[in-house]
Amino acid sequence: MRIKDFRLKKHLTQTGLATAVECSQNLISRMESGTADPKASILLRLADYFHVSVDYLLYRSEISTPPDVLQSVDLQTARIYSYYLKFQELTPENQEFVLLLMEKLKLSQLSEKEKSGNP
């Protein structure tokens, strides 16, 4: 979990963080050392406190934006974000294939526009 990194960036002690999210200092210590499986309610409070998603806190995502922020963006942006998450799950080889395919589609679209006289 990224808890220790976030805690240190805010110049907090384990006790200070525990007080802020209403749990014990011992639980914070065990989470930072990887020996505790905190309840979802604790993870949610930590994510809210640090203004990140739970997935980001748990290293399940490299996207730190919490879901409620994502809900406030327009539908097209949310759709692009969902594609980005799927893209991140691909192997590097498949990511490269997708990028090449997108470039080919872009070139094909430009070529079609030139043929039809619509630049």
PDB file of C-alpha atoms in Angstrom:
ATOM      1  CA  MET A   1       0.000   0.000   0.000  1.00  0.00           C
ATOM      2  CA  ARG A   2       1.059   3.556  -0.656  1.00  0.00           C
ATOM      3  CA  ILE A   3      -0.023   4.683   2.809  1.00  0.00           C
ATOM      4  CA  LYS A   4       3.456   5.321   4.175  1.00  0.00           C
ATOM      5  CA  ASP A   5       4.445   7.440   1.166  1.00  0.00           C
ATOM      6  CA  PHE A   6       1.333   9.586   1.505  1.00  0.00           C
ATOM      7  CA  ARG A   7       1.726   9.853   5.273  1.00  0.00           C
ATOM      8  CA  LEU A   8       5.321  11.017   4.993  1.00  0.00           C
ATOM      9  CA  LYS A   9       4.465  13.558   2.274  1.00  0.00           C
ATOM     10  CA  LYS A  10       1.959  15.103   4.689  1.00  0.00           C
ATOM     11  CA  HIS A  11       4.557  15.016   7.498  1.00  0.00           C
ATOM     12  CA  LEU A  12       2.275  12.883   9.663  1.00  0.00           C
ATOM     13  CA  THR A  13       3.146  10.355  12.316  1.00  0.00           C
ATOM     14  CA  GLN A  14       1.379   7.016  12.312  1.00  0.00           C
ATOM     15  CA  THR A  15      -0.563   8.229  15.336  1.00  0.00           C
ATOM     16  CA  GLY A  16      -1.560  11.432  13.552  1.00  0.00           C
ATOM     17  CA  LEU A  17      -2.843   9.514  10.540  1.00  0.00           C
ATOM     18  CA  ALA A  18      -4.635   7.012  12.759  1.00  0.00           C
ATOM     19  CA  THR A  19      -6.415   9.862  14.510  1.00  0.00           C
ATOM     20  CA  ALA A  20      -7.358  11.477  11.189  1.00  0.00           C
ATOM     21  CA  VAL A  21      -8.943   8.304   9.794  1.00  0.00           C
ATOM     22  CA  GLU A  22     -10.249   6.992  13.111  1.00  0.00           C
ATOM     23  CA  CYS A  23      -8.283   3.792  13.512  1.00  0.00           C
ATOM     24  CA  SER A  24      -5.427   2.581  15.707  1.00  0.00           C
ATOM     25  CA  GLN A  25      -1.767   3.458  15.256  1.00  0.00           C
ATOM     26  CA  ASN A  26      -1.078  -0.277  15.366  1.00  0.00           C
ATOM     27  CA  LEU A  27      -3.297  -0.821  12.311  1.00  0.00           C
ATOM     28  CA  ILE A  28      -1.488   1.941  10.397  1.00  0.00           C
ATOM     29  CA  SER A  29       1.840   0.321  11.290  1.00  0.00           C
ATOM     30  CA  ARG A  30       0.659  -3.121  10.173  1.00  0.00           C
ATOM     31  CA  MET A  31      -0.787  -1.749   6.917  1.00  0.00           C
ATOM     32  CA  GLU A  32       2.486   0.012   6.134  1.00  0.00           C
ATOM     33  CA  SER A  33       4.436  -3.187   6.757  1.00  0.00           C
ATOM     34  CA  GLY A  34       1.972  -5.247   4.712  1.00  0.00           C
ATOM     35  CA  THR A  35       0.847  -7.456   7.588  1.00  0.00           C
ATOM     36  CA  ALA A  36      -2.738  -6.191   7.873  1.00  0.00           C
ATOM     37  CA  ASP A  37      -5.806  -6.532   5.694  1.00  0.00           C
ATOM     38  CA  PRO A  38      -7.826  -3.466   6.645  1.00  0.00           C
ATOM     39  CA  LYS A  39     -11.591  -3.313   6.311  1.00  0.00           C
ATOM     40  CA  ALA A  40     -13.054  -1.545   3.313  1.00  0.00           C
ATOM     41  CA  SER A  41     -14.284   1.278   5.540  1.00  0.00           C
ATOM     42  CA  ILE A  42     -10.714   2.050   6.638  1.00  0.00           C
ATOM     43  CA  LEU A  43      -9.453   1.949   3.053  1.00  0.00           C
ATOM     44  CA  LEU A  44     -12.210   4.332   1.999  1.00  0.00           C
ATOM     45  CA  ARG A  45     -11.347   6.754   4.791  1.00  0.00           C
ATOM     46  CA  LEU A  46      -7.660   6.624   3.853  1.00  0.00           C
ATOM     47  CA  ALA A  47      -8.433   7.179   0.165  1.00  0.00           C
ATOM     48  CA  ASP A  48     -10.721  10.093   1.018  1.00  0.00           C
ATOM     49  CA  TYR A  49      -8.142  11.570   3.363  1.00  0.00           C
ATOM     50  CA  PHE A  50      -5.399  11.435   0.711  1.00  0.00           C
ATOM     51  CA  HIS A  51      -7.780  12.340  -2.161  1.00  0.00           C
ATOM     52  CA  VAL A  52      -6.949   9.247  -4.203  1.00  0.00           C
ATOM     53  CA  SER A  53      -8.812   6.128  -5.298  1.00  0.00           C
ATOM     54  CA  VAL A  54      -8.659   2.960  -3.211  1.00  0.00           C
ATOM     55  CA  ASP A  55      -7.188   1.142  -6.220  1.00  0.00           C
ATOM     56  CA  TYR A  56      -4.352   3.662  -6.373  1.00  0.00           C
ATOM     57  CA  LEU A  57      -3.756   3.308  -2.643  1.00  0.00           C
ATOM     58  CA  LEU A  58      -3.476  -0.480  -3.066  1.00  0.00           C
ATOM     59  CA  TYR A  59      -1.188  -0.341  -6.155  1.00  0.00           C
ATOM     60  CA  ARG A  60      -4.038  -1.754  -8.273  1.00  0.00           C
ATOM     61  CA  SER A  61      -3.976   1.298 -10.512  1.00  0.00           C
ATOM     62  CA  GLU A  62      -1.600   4.005 -11.573  1.00  0.00           C
ATOM     63  CA  ILE A  63      -4.534   6.394 -11.822  1.00  0.00           C
ATOM     64  CA  SER A  64      -4.894   8.357  -8.608  1.00  0.00           C
ATOM     65  CA  THR A  65      -8.147  10.136  -9.436  1.00  0.00           C
ATOM     66  CA  PRO A  66     -11.000   9.011  -7.199  1.00  0.00           C
ATOM     67  CA  PRO A  67     -14.106   7.659  -8.958  1.00  0.00           C
ATOM     68  CA  ASP A  68     -16.350  10.499  -7.757  1.00  0.00           C
ATOM     69  CA  VAL A  69     -14.163  12.982  -9.615  1.00  0.00           C
ATOM     70  CA  LEU A  70     -14.367  10.846 -12.729  1.00  0.00           C
ATOM     71  CA  GLN A  71     -18.160  10.879 -12.526  1.00  0.00           C
ATOM     72  CA  SER A  72     -18.130  14.645 -12.852  1.00  0.00           C
ATOM     73  CA  VAL A  73     -16.452  14.582 -16.259  1.00  0.00           C
ATOM     74  CA  ASP A  74     -18.376  14.255 -19.479  1.00  0.00           C
ATOM     75  CA  LEU A  75     -19.337  10.870 -20.887  1.00  0.00           C
ATOM     76  CA  GLN A  76     -16.752  10.952 -23.681  1.00  0.00           C
ATOM     77  CA  THR A  77     -13.914  11.523 -21.227  1.00  0.00           C
ATOM     78  CA  ALA A  78     -15.189   8.709 -19.013  1.00  0.00           C
ATOM     79  CA  ARG A  79     -15.305   6.422 -22.043  1.00  0.00           C
ATOM     80  CA  ILE A  80     -11.731   7.313 -22.963  1.00  0.00           C
ATOM     81  CA  TYR A  81     -10.671   6.657 -19.377  1.00  0.00           C
ATOM     82  CA  SER A  82     -12.254   3.188 -19.474  1.00  0.00           C
ATOM     83  CA  TYR A  83     -10.310   2.434 -22.666  1.00  0.00           C
ATOM     84  CA  TYR A  84      -7.142   3.667 -20.999  1.00  0.00           C
ATOM     85  CA  LEU A  85      -7.648   1.243 -18.111  1.00  0.00           C
ATOM     86  CA  LYS A  86      -8.157  -1.625 -20.556  1.00  0.00           C
ATOM     87  CA  PHE A  87      -5.056  -0.528 -22.468  1.00  0.00           C
ATOM     88  CA  GLN A  88      -2.993  -0.627 -19.252  1.00  0.00           C
ATOM     89  CA  GLU A  89      -3.913  -4.288 -18.761  1.00  0.00           C
ATOM     90  CA  LEU A  90      -2.427  -5.281 -22.133  1.00  0.00           C
ATOM     91  CA  THR A  91       1.069  -6.641 -22.555  1.00  0.00           C
ATOM     92  CA  PRO A  92       3.631  -4.137 -23.895  1.00  0.00           C
ATOM     93  CA  GLU A  93       3.534  -5.934 -27.248  1.00  0.00           C
ATOM     94  CA  ASN A  94      -0.236  -5.628 -27.498  1.00  0.00           C
ATOM     95  CA  GLN A  95      -0.081  -1.996 -26.396  1.00  0.00           C
ATOM     96  CA  GLU A  96       2.308  -1.327 -29.275  1.00  0.00           C
ATOM     97  CA  PHE A  97      -0.036  -3.153 -31.662  1.00  0.00           C
ATOM     98  CA  VAL A  98      -2.986  -0.997 -30.543  1.00  0.00           C
ATOM     99  CA  LEU A  99      -0.948   2.185 -31.009  1.00  0.00           C
ATOM    100  CA  LEU A 100       0.105   1.126 -34.508  1.00  0.00           C
ATOM    101  CA  LEU A 101      -3.491   0.252 -35.373  1.00  0.00           C
ATOM    102  CA  MET A 102      -4.672   3.660 -34.176  1.00  0.00           C
ATOM    103  CA  GLU A 103      -2.023   5.371 -36.285  1.00  0.00           C
ATOM    104  CA  LYS A 104      -3.075   3.369 -39.363  1.00  0.00           C
ATOM    105  CA  LEU A 105      -6.726   4.297 -38.783  1.00  0.00           C
ATOM    106  CA  LYS A 106      -5.782   7.946 -38.434  1.00  0.00           C
ATOM    107  CA  LEU A 107      -3.798   7.888 -41.682  1.00  0.00           C
ATOM    108  CA  SER A 108      -6.630   6.070 -43.453  1.00  0.00           C
ATOM    109  CA  GLN A 109      -9.129   8.656 -42.241  1.00  0.00           C
ATOM    110  CA  LEU A 110      -6.914  11.506 -43.445  1.00  0.00           C
ATOM    111  CA  SER A 111      -6.539   9.806 -46.811  1.00  0.00           C
ATOM    112  CA  GLU A 112     -10.326   9.428 -47.142  1.00  0.00           C
ATOM    113  CA  LYS A 113     -10.837  13.099 -46.303  1.00  0.00           C
ATOM    114  CA  GLU A 114      -8.314  14.146 -48.953  1.00  0.00           C
ATOM    115  CA  LYS A 115     -10.020  11.974 -51.575  1.00  0.00           C
ATOM    116  CA  SER A 116     -13.420  13.455 -50.792  1.00  0.00           C
ATOM    117  CA  GLY A 117     -12.089  17.006 -50.812  1.00  0.00           C
ATOM    118  CA  ASN A 118     -12.736  17.612 -47.101  1.00  0.00           C
ATOM    119  CA  PRO A 119      -9.370  18.563 -45.584  1.00  0.00           C
TER     120      PRO A 119
END
